C-alpha positions as a Python dict, from the first residue, in 0.01 Angstrom:
ca = {
    (1, 'M'): (0, 0, 0),
    (2, 'I'): (140, 334, -99),
    (3, 'C'): (-6, 681, -136),
    (4, 'A'): (99, 771, -489),
    (5, 'S'): (-54, 1119, -495),
    (6, 'G'): (206, 1378, -589),
    (7, 'R'): (475, 1116, -649),
    (8, 'T'): (636, 1020, -976),
    (9, 'A'): (656, 658, -1090),
    (10, 'P'): (1031, 642, -1008),
    (11, 'E'): (960, 777, -657),
    (12, 'V'): (691, 514, -597),
    (13, 'L'): (920, 239, -725),
    (14, 'A'): (1207, 359, -504),
    (15, 'E'): (979, 360, -198),
    (16, 'L'): (853, 8, -273),
    (17, 'K'): (1211, -115, -316),
    (18, 'R'): (1307, 47, 15),
    (19, 'R'): (1014, -121, 194),
    (20, 'Y'): (1048, -461, 25),
    (21, 'A'): (1260, -616, 301),
    (22, 'N'): (1039, -490, 586),
    (23, 'R'): (923, -738, 847),
    (24, 'P'): (545, -795, 822),
    (25, 'I'): (466, -590, 1134),
    (26, 'V'): (677, -298, 1008),
    (27, 'E'): (511, -314, 665),
    (28, 'L'): (165, -330, 825),
    (29, 'E'): (241, -8, 1011),
    (30, 'A'): (379, 157, 696),
    (31, 'A'): (72, 49, 497),
    (32, 'A'): (-159, 188, 766),
    (33, 'E'): (25, 522, 752),
    (34, 'E'): (-9, 530, 372),
    (35, 'E'): (-379, 446, 399),
    (36, 'L'): (-422, 730, 646),
    (37, 'K'): (-254, 972, 400),
    (38, 'I'): (-495, 863, 126),
    (39, 'T'): (-795, 914, 354),
    (40, 'E'): (-673, 1257, 465),
    (41, 'L'): (-616, 1363, 104),
    (42, 'R'): (-962, 1246, 3),
    (43, 'L'): (-1127, 1427, 293),
    (44, 'A'): (-931, 1745, 221),
    (45, 'K'): (-1033, 1725, -145),
    (46, 'L'): (-1396, 1661, -51),
    (47, 'F'): (-1414, 1959, 185),
    (48, 'S'): (-1221, 2191, -47),
    (49, 'A'): (-1456, 2096, -333),
    (50, 'E'): (-1752, 2212, -126),
    (51, 'T'): (-1604, 2559, -73),
    (52, 'A'): (-1401, 2615, -392),
    (53, 'A'): (-1487, 2631, -758),
    (54, 'P'): (-1444, 2304, -947),
    (55, 'P'): (-1096, 2253, -1095),
    (56, 'T'): (-1032, 2287, -1464),
    (57, 'S'): (-982, 1971, -1666),
    (58, 'G'): (-604, 2006, -1650),
    (59, 'E'): (-595, 2021, -1270),
    (60, 'N'): (-600, 1690, -1086),
    (61, 'H'): (-298, 1714, -857),
    (62, 'I'): (-361, 1700, -483),
    (63, 'S'): (-104, 1822, -235),
    (64, 'Q'): (-86, 1687, 117),
    (65, 'P'): (-279, 1910, 358),
    (66, 'D'): (-123, 2044, 674),
    (67, 'K'): (-219, 1841, 978),
    (68, 'A'): (-427, 2018, 1238),
    (69, 'A'): (-250, 2123, 1554),
    (70, 'G'): (-275, 1889, 1849),
    (71, 'S'): (-245, 1517, 1892),
    (72, 'S'): (-470, 1256, 1736),
    (73, 'N'): (-680, 1025, 1952),
    (74, 'R'): (-678, 751, 1687),
    (75, 'T'): (-578, 406, 1805),
    (76, 'R'): (-598, 249, 1458),
    (77, 'P'): (-634, 372, 1102),
    (78, 'P'): (-980, 440, 962),
    (79, 'I'): (-1145, 177, 746),
    (80, 'T'): (-1114, 259, 378),
    (81, 'T'): (-1137, 82, 47),
    (82, 'H'): (-965, 148, -281),
    (83, 'V'): (-1049, -58, -589),
    (84, 'L'): (-839, -24, -901),
    (85, 'D'): (-932, -119, -1255),
    (86, 'T'): (-603, -281, -1349),
    (87, 'A'): (-693, -289, -1719),
    (88, 'L'): (-734, 90, -1726),
    (89, 'G'): (-486, 175, -1451),
    (90, 'S'): (-734, 401, -1275),
    (91, 'P'): (-985, 384, -989),
    (92, 'A'): (-1268, 145, -1069),
    (93, 'A'): (-1607, 303, -1132),
    (94, 'G'): (-1952, 187, -1029),
    (95, 'I'): (-1854, -52, -751),
    (96, 'E'): (-2079, -54, -447),
    (97, 'V'): (-1915, -125, -112),
    (98, 'H'): (-2122, -190, 199),
    (99, 'L'): (-1968, -196, 546),
    (100, 'E'): (-2156, -406, 798),
    (101, 'M'): (-2083, -501, 1157),
    (102, 'W'): (-2094, -862, 1275),
    (103, 'K'): (-2339, -875, 1565),
    (104, 'D'): (-2314, -1238, 1681),
    (105, 'A'): (-2022, -1257, 1923),
    (106, 'T'): (-2068, -1633, 1979),
    (107, 'S'): (-1984, -1753, 1628),
    (108, 'P'): (-1776, -1630, 1336),
    (109, 'P'): (-1941, -1502, 1018),
    (110, 'S'): (-2018, -1751, 742),
    (111, 'F'): (-2014, -1649, 379),
    (112, 'D'): (-2153, -1985, 261),
    (113, 'N'): (-2508, -1917, 380),
    (114, 'K'): (-2643, -1622, 177),
    (115, 'E'): (-2968, -1612, 380),
    (116, 'F'): (-2790, -1566, 716),
    (117, 'K'): (-2906, -1254, 904),
    (118, 'G'): (-2621, -1221, 1157),
    (119, 'W'): (-2497, -894, 1011),
}
């Protein structure tokens, strides 16, 4: 997982090469940090789009926003999803994602039974 916004292809490749030998726990932390950057960029873009005029067709670069002063109370990264259309090399369009919480603490979820109502 890498936040590619504002980075060139050689920069992304260099970062992936640098992280390749990471232990799994180190890479998990690095991936969570990258996921957090992506979420922050998306939120900044969303809120700036509400207050600013829409960008022209040539503008699609996002810069990393300044972090707000103070410490964060987060204990884990937010839940996000990012689906790529690998044939086009761009974000996939028209995919619905539903987040549901498992409510039955006594048994694990089963994806075999489509009629199960434990969600």
